[in-house]
Amino acid sequence: MVTNRTFTMIKPDAVAQGHIGAILEKINAAGFKIVAMKYTQLSQRDAEAFYAVHAARPFFGELVAFMTRGPIVAAVLEKDNAVADFRTLIGATNPAEAAEGTLRKLFATSVGENAVHGSDSDANAAIEAAFHFSGREIF
Ligand code: CMP
């Protein structure tokens, strides 16, 4: 089944480097509508919960430290085929392998500090959106 919403975060590296505006412009230009958005910062507990699926991975500590070190922008995006199309827009997890013109090719510096998050499935998009937003904050 194809649904129309995905969840994204502009990560602390991209926020600190002043890329929020450029990234949002590319998201809009690619046809995504922003239906929820907030500027926020993850606590240690938030990041450990959000990334619980990666808890056993060797990079987990590094990931939590990175994602809590500064503000992020969290958003819910709407478009036909949102999850897959947004994964195409952001590019491969490792920016060295990301296609030209993708957000990670343009704005990410490493596999860990990769500028933008995009949900990997419709089910996770719903879970991740609900992690950050109440029903009243999504339009
Ligand atoms: P993302 O796919 O948004 O969510 C999981 C994150 O874990 C991923 O982005 C990276 O930020 C991070 N990650 C994945 N693989 C590695 C790795 N090999 N080393 C460090 N961080 C990683």
PDB file of C-alpha atoms and ligand atoms in Angstrom:
ATOM      1  CA  MET A   1       0.000   0.000   0.000  1.00  0.00           C
ATOM      2  CA  VAL A   2       1.235   3.473  -0.815  1.00  0.00           C
ATOM      3  CA  THR A   3       0.416   6.234   1.637  1.00  0.00           C
ATOM      4  CA  ASN A   4       1.158   9.889   1.338  1.00  0.00           C
ATOM      5  CA  ARG A   5       3.053  10.990   4.409  1.00  0.00           C
ATOM      6  CA  THR A   6       6.591  10.687   5.635  1.00  0.00           C
ATOM      7  CA  PHE A   7       8.572  12.045   8.564  1.00  0.00           C
ATOM      8  CA  THR A   8      11.830  13.985   8.327  1.00  0.00           C
ATOM      9  CA  MET A   9      14.385  15.671  10.558  1.00  0.00           C
ATOM     10  CA  ILE A  10      16.926  18.251   9.480  1.00  0.00           C
ATOM     11  CA  LYS A  11      19.724  17.033  11.739  1.00  0.00           C
ATOM     12  CA  PRO A  12      21.991  19.077  14.064  1.00  0.00           C
ATOM     13  CA  ASP A  13      24.865  19.253  11.538  1.00  0.00           C
ATOM     14  CA  ALA A  14      22.705  20.815   8.812  1.00  0.00           C
ATOM     15  CA  VAL A  15      20.942  23.167  11.253  1.00  0.00           C
ATOM     16  CA  ALA A  16      24.296  24.354  12.699  1.00  0.00           C
ATOM     17  CA  GLN A  17      25.647  24.962   9.197  1.00  0.00           C
ATOM     18  CA  GLY A  18      22.682  27.193   8.279  1.00  0.00           C
ATOM     19  CA  HIS A  19      21.100  24.813   5.754  1.00  0.00           C
ATOM     20  CA  ILE A  20      17.476  24.817   7.024  1.00  0.00           C
ATOM     21  CA  GLY A  21      16.249  27.261   4.378  1.00  0.00           C
ATOM     22  CA  ALA A  22      18.004  25.579   1.459  1.00  0.00           C
ATOM     23  CA  ILE A  23      16.791  22.124   2.495  1.00  0.00           C
ATOM     24  CA  LEU A  24      13.175  23.264   2.937  1.00  0.00           C
ATOM     25  CA  GLU A  25      13.307  24.956  -0.457  1.00  0.00           C
ATOM     26  CA  LYS A  26      14.403  21.686  -2.107  1.00  0.00           C
ATOM     27  CA  ILE A  27      11.720  19.741  -0.226  1.00  0.00           C
ATOM     28  CA  ASN A  28       9.058  22.152  -1.500  1.00  0.00           C
ATOM     29  CA  ALA A  29      10.499  22.184  -5.025  1.00  0.00           C
ATOM     30  CA  ALA A  30      10.272  18.370  -5.088  1.00  0.00           C
ATOM     31  CA  GLY A  31       6.519  18.618  -4.505  1.00  0.00           C
ATOM     32  CA  PHE A  32       6.253  17.862  -0.787  1.00  0.00           C
ATOM     33  CA  LYS A  33       3.783  19.838   1.315  1.00  0.00           C
ATOM     34  CA  ILE A  34       4.737  20.490   4.950  1.00  0.00           C
ATOM     35  CA  VAL A  35       1.817  19.399   7.155  1.00  0.00           C
ATOM     36  CA  ALA A  36       3.641  19.683  10.519  1.00  0.00           C
ATOM     37  CA  MET A  37       6.926  21.298  11.534  1.00  0.00           C
ATOM     38  CA  LYS A  38       8.862  22.242  14.670  1.00  0.00           C
ATOM     39  CA  TYR A  39      12.294  23.524  15.698  1.00  0.00           C
ATOM     40  CA  THR A  40      13.303  21.476  18.704  1.00  0.00           C
ATOM     41  CA  GLN A  41      16.140  19.568  20.381  1.00  0.00           C
ATOM     42  CA  LEU A  42      16.210  15.902  21.327  1.00  0.00           C
ATOM     43  CA  SER A  43      17.098  14.928  24.894  1.00  0.00           C
ATOM     44  CA  GLN A  44      19.290  11.887  25.523  1.00  0.00           C
ATOM     45  CA  ARG A  45      16.153   9.934  26.409  1.00  0.00           C
ATOM     46  CA  ASP A  46      14.348  11.114  23.249  1.00  0.00           C
ATOM     47  CA  ALA A  47      17.225  10.088  20.981  1.00  0.00           C
ATOM     48  CA  GLU A  48      17.687   6.700  22.670  1.00  0.00           C
ATOM     49  CA  ALA A  49      13.958   6.012  22.222  1.00  0.00           C
ATOM     50  CA  PHE A  50      13.731   7.311  18.654  1.00  0.00           C
ATOM     51  CA  TYR A  51      16.734   5.210  17.564  1.00  0.00           C
ATOM     52  CA  ALA A  52      15.986   2.177  19.800  1.00  0.00           C
ATOM     53  CA  VAL A  53      16.059  -0.062  16.710  1.00  0.00           C
ATOM     54  CA  HIS A  54      19.803   0.762  16.397  1.00  0.00           C
ATOM     55  CA  ALA A  55      20.603   0.202  20.122  1.00  0.00           C
ATOM     56  CA  ALA A  56      22.824  -2.812  19.458  1.00  0.00           C
ATOM     57  CA  ARG A  57      24.787  -1.159  16.631  1.00  0.00           C
ATOM     58  CA  PRO A  58      28.380  -0.076  17.327  1.00  0.00           C
ATOM     59  CA  PHE A  59      27.590   3.512  16.280  1.00  0.00           C
ATOM     60  CA  PHE A  60      24.610   3.908  18.657  1.00  0.00           C
ATOM     61  CA  GLY A  61      26.442   6.055  21.247  1.00  0.00           C
ATOM     62  CA  GLU A  62      27.865   8.272  18.521  1.00  0.00           C
ATOM     63  CA  LEU A  63      24.416   8.584  16.915  1.00  0.00           C
ATOM     64  CA  VAL A  64      22.735   9.624  20.172  1.00  0.00           C
ATOM     65  CA  ALA A  65      25.514  12.123  20.972  1.00  0.00           C
ATOM     66  CA  PHE A  66      25.228  13.638  17.490  1.00  0.00           C
ATOM     67  CA  MET A  67      21.436  13.867  17.455  1.00  0.00           C
ATOM     68  CA  THR A  68      21.308  15.569  20.873  1.00  0.00           C
ATOM     69  CA  ARG A  69      24.124  18.062  20.366  1.00  0.00           C
ATOM     70  CA  GLY A  70      21.986  20.853  18.906  1.00  0.00           C
ATOM     71  CA  PRO A  71      18.575  21.799  17.552  1.00  0.00           C
ATOM     72  CA  ILE A  72      16.817  19.936  14.766  1.00  0.00           C
ATOM     73  CA  VAL A  73      13.815  20.644  12.547  1.00  0.00           C
ATOM     74  CA  ALA A  74      11.200  17.869  12.645  1.00  0.00           C
ATOM     75  CA  ALA A  75       8.489  17.786  10.001  1.00  0.00           C
ATOM     76  CA  VAL A  76       5.759  15.671   8.456  1.00  0.00           C
ATOM     77  CA  LEU A  77       5.595  15.836   4.664  1.00  0.00           C
ATOM     78  CA  GLU A  78       2.777  14.983   2.296  1.00  0.00           C
ATOM     79  CA  LYS A  79       3.012  13.856  -1.322  1.00  0.00           C
ATOM     80  CA  ASP A  80       1.934  10.873  -3.410  1.00  0.00           C
ATOM     81  CA  ASN A  81       4.332   8.004  -2.617  1.00  0.00           C
ATOM     82  CA  ALA A  82       5.919  10.181   0.090  1.00  0.00           C
ATOM     83  CA  VAL A  83       8.185   7.628   1.812  1.00  0.00           C
ATOM     84  CA  ALA A  84       9.886   6.324  -1.329  1.00  0.00           C
ATOM     85  CA  ASP A  85      10.061   9.678  -3.089  1.00  0.00           C
ATOM     86  CA  PHE A  86      11.603  11.358  -0.044  1.00  0.00           C
ATOM     87  CA  ARG A  87      14.207   8.580   0.294  1.00  0.00           C
ATOM     88  CA  THR A  88      15.106   9.290  -3.346  1.00  0.00           C
ATOM     89  CA  LEU A  89      15.348  13.036  -2.635  1.00  0.00           C
ATOM     90  CA  ILE A  90      17.653  12.582   0.374  1.00  0.00           C
ATOM     91  CA  GLY A  91      19.948   9.982  -1.205  1.00  0.00           C
ATOM     92  CA  ALA A  92      22.027   7.177   0.289  1.00  0.00           C
ATOM     93  CA  THR A  93      22.807   7.101   4.039  1.00  0.00           C
ATOM     94  CA  ASN A  94      26.487   7.595   3.228  1.00  0.00           C
ATOM     95  CA  PRO A  95      26.864  10.922   1.370  1.00  0.00           C
ATOM     96  CA  ALA A  96      29.863   9.489  -0.491  1.00  0.00           C
ATOM     97  CA  GLU A  97      27.427   7.083  -2.155  1.00  0.00           C
ATOM     98  CA  ALA A  98      24.551   9.576  -2.567  1.00  0.00           C
ATOM     99  CA  ALA A  99      23.468  10.572  -6.082  1.00  0.00           C
ATOM    100  CA  GLU A 100      24.200  14.049  -7.440  1.00  0.00           C
ATOM    101  CA  GLY A 101      21.600  16.616  -6.437  1.00  0.00           C
ATOM    102  CA  THR A 102      20.332  14.646  -3.416  1.00  0.00           C
ATOM    103  CA  LEU A 103      20.113  16.401  -0.059  1.00  0.00           C
ATOM    104  CA  ARG A 104      22.821  14.247   1.470  1.00  0.00           C
ATOM    105  CA  LYS A 105      25.147  14.777  -1.481  1.00  0.00           C
ATOM    106  CA  LEU A 106      24.627  18.524  -1.142  1.00  0.00           C
ATOM    107  CA  PHE A 107      24.580  18.953   2.634  1.00  0.00           C
ATOM    108  CA  ALA A 108      25.935  15.885   4.487  1.00  0.00           C
ATOM    109  CA  THR A 109      29.518  15.384   5.556  1.00  0.00           C
ATOM    110  CA  SER A 110      29.691  11.729   6.672  1.00  0.00           C
ATOM    111  CA  VAL A 111      27.653   8.555   7.164  1.00  0.00           C
ATOM    112  CA  GLY A 112      26.999   9.589  10.770  1.00  0.00           C
ATOM    113  CA  GLU A 113      26.432  13.296  10.170  1.00  0.00           C
ATOM    114  CA  ASN A 114      24.159  12.934   7.204  1.00  0.00           C
ATOM    115  CA  ALA A 115      22.060  16.121   7.398  1.00  0.00           C
ATOM    116  CA  VAL A 116      18.555  14.704   6.874  1.00  0.00           C
ATOM    117  CA  HIS A 117      16.435  11.812   8.133  1.00  0.00           C
ATOM    118  CA  GLY A 118      13.667  10.195   6.113  1.00  0.00           C
ATOM    119  CA  SER A 119      11.382   7.380   7.304  1.00  0.00           C
ATOM    120  CA  ASP A 120      12.084   3.998   5.704  1.00  0.00           C
ATOM    121  CA  SER A 121       8.488   2.689   5.627  1.00  0.00           C
ATOM    122  CA  ASP A 122       4.906   3.849   5.936  1.00  0.00           C
ATOM    123  CA  ALA A 123       4.645   2.156   9.335  1.00  0.00           C
ATOM    124  CA  ASN A 124       7.764   3.903  10.654  1.00  0.00           C
ATOM    125  CA  ALA A 125       6.633   7.236   9.189  1.00  0.00           C
ATOM    126  CA  ALA A 126       3.475   7.038  11.299  1.00  0.00           C
ATOM    127  CA  ILE A 127       5.413   5.979  14.429  1.00  0.00           C
ATOM    128  CA  GLU A 128       8.064   8.696  13.973  1.00  0.00           C
ATOM    129  CA  ALA A 129       5.497  11.438  13.275  1.00  0.00           C
ATOM    130  CA  ALA A 130       3.592  10.454  16.433  1.00  0.00           C
ATOM    131  CA  PHE A 131       6.863  10.532  18.411  1.00  0.00           C
ATOM    132  CA  HIS A 132       7.281  14.246  17.637  1.00  0.00           C
ATOM    133  CA  PHE A 133       3.768  15.575  17.043  1.00  0.00           C
ATOM    134  CA  SER A 134       0.341  15.302  18.619  1.00  0.00           C
ATOM    135  CA  GLY A 135      -2.635  14.861  16.310  1.00  0.00           C
ATOM    136  CA  ARG A 136      -3.488  18.557  16.803  1.00  0.00           C
ATOM    137  CA  GLU A 137      -0.085  19.599  15.404  1.00  0.00           C
ATOM    138  CA  ILE A 138      -0.460  17.759  12.083  1.00  0.00           C
ATOM    139  CA  PHE A 139      -2.633  19.446   9.421  1.00  0.00           C
TER     140      PHE A 139
HETATM  141  P1  CMP B   1      19.330   7.632   9.409  1.00  0.00           P
HETATM  142  O1  CMP B   1      19.205   6.621   8.327  1.00  0.00           O
HETATM  143  O2  CMP B   1      18.536   8.884   9.342  1.00  0.00           O
HETATM  144  O3  CMP B   1      19.022   6.914  10.818  1.00  0.00           O
HETATM  145  C1  CMP B   1      19.990   6.046  11.369  1.00  0.00           C
HETATM  146  C2  CMP B   1      21.254   6.799  11.485  1.00  0.00           C
HETATM  147  O4  CMP B   1      22.344   6.104  12.026  1.00  0.00           O
HETATM  148  C3  CMP B   1      21.738   7.182  10.074  1.00  0.00           C
HETATM  149  O5  CMP B   1      20.840   8.090   9.510  1.00  0.00           O
HETATM  150  C4  CMP B   1      23.098   7.715  10.414  1.00  0.00           C
HETATM  151  O6  CMP B   1      23.021   9.033  10.952  1.00  0.00           O
HETATM  152  C5  CMP B   1      23.519   6.753  11.520  1.00  0.00           C
HETATM  153  N1  CMP B   1      24.426   5.743  10.992  1.00  0.00           N
HETATM  154  C6  CMP B   1      24.125   4.754  10.116  1.00  0.00           C
HETATM  155  N2  CMP B   1      25.220   4.026   9.825  1.00  0.00           N
HETATM  156  C7  CMP B   1      26.239   4.575  10.546  1.00  0.00           C
HETATM  157  C8  CMP B   1      27.617   4.262  10.681  1.00  0.00           C
HETATM  158  N3  CMP B   1      28.164   3.244  10.025  1.00  0.00           N
HETATM  159  N4  CMP B   1      28.349   5.051  11.504  1.00  0.00           N
HETATM  160  C9  CMP B   1      27.781   6.075  12.172  1.00  0.00           C
HETATM  161  N5  CMP B   1      26.476   6.414  12.085  1.00  0.00           N
HETATM  162  C10 CMP B   1      25.721   5.672  11.271  1.00  0.00           C
END
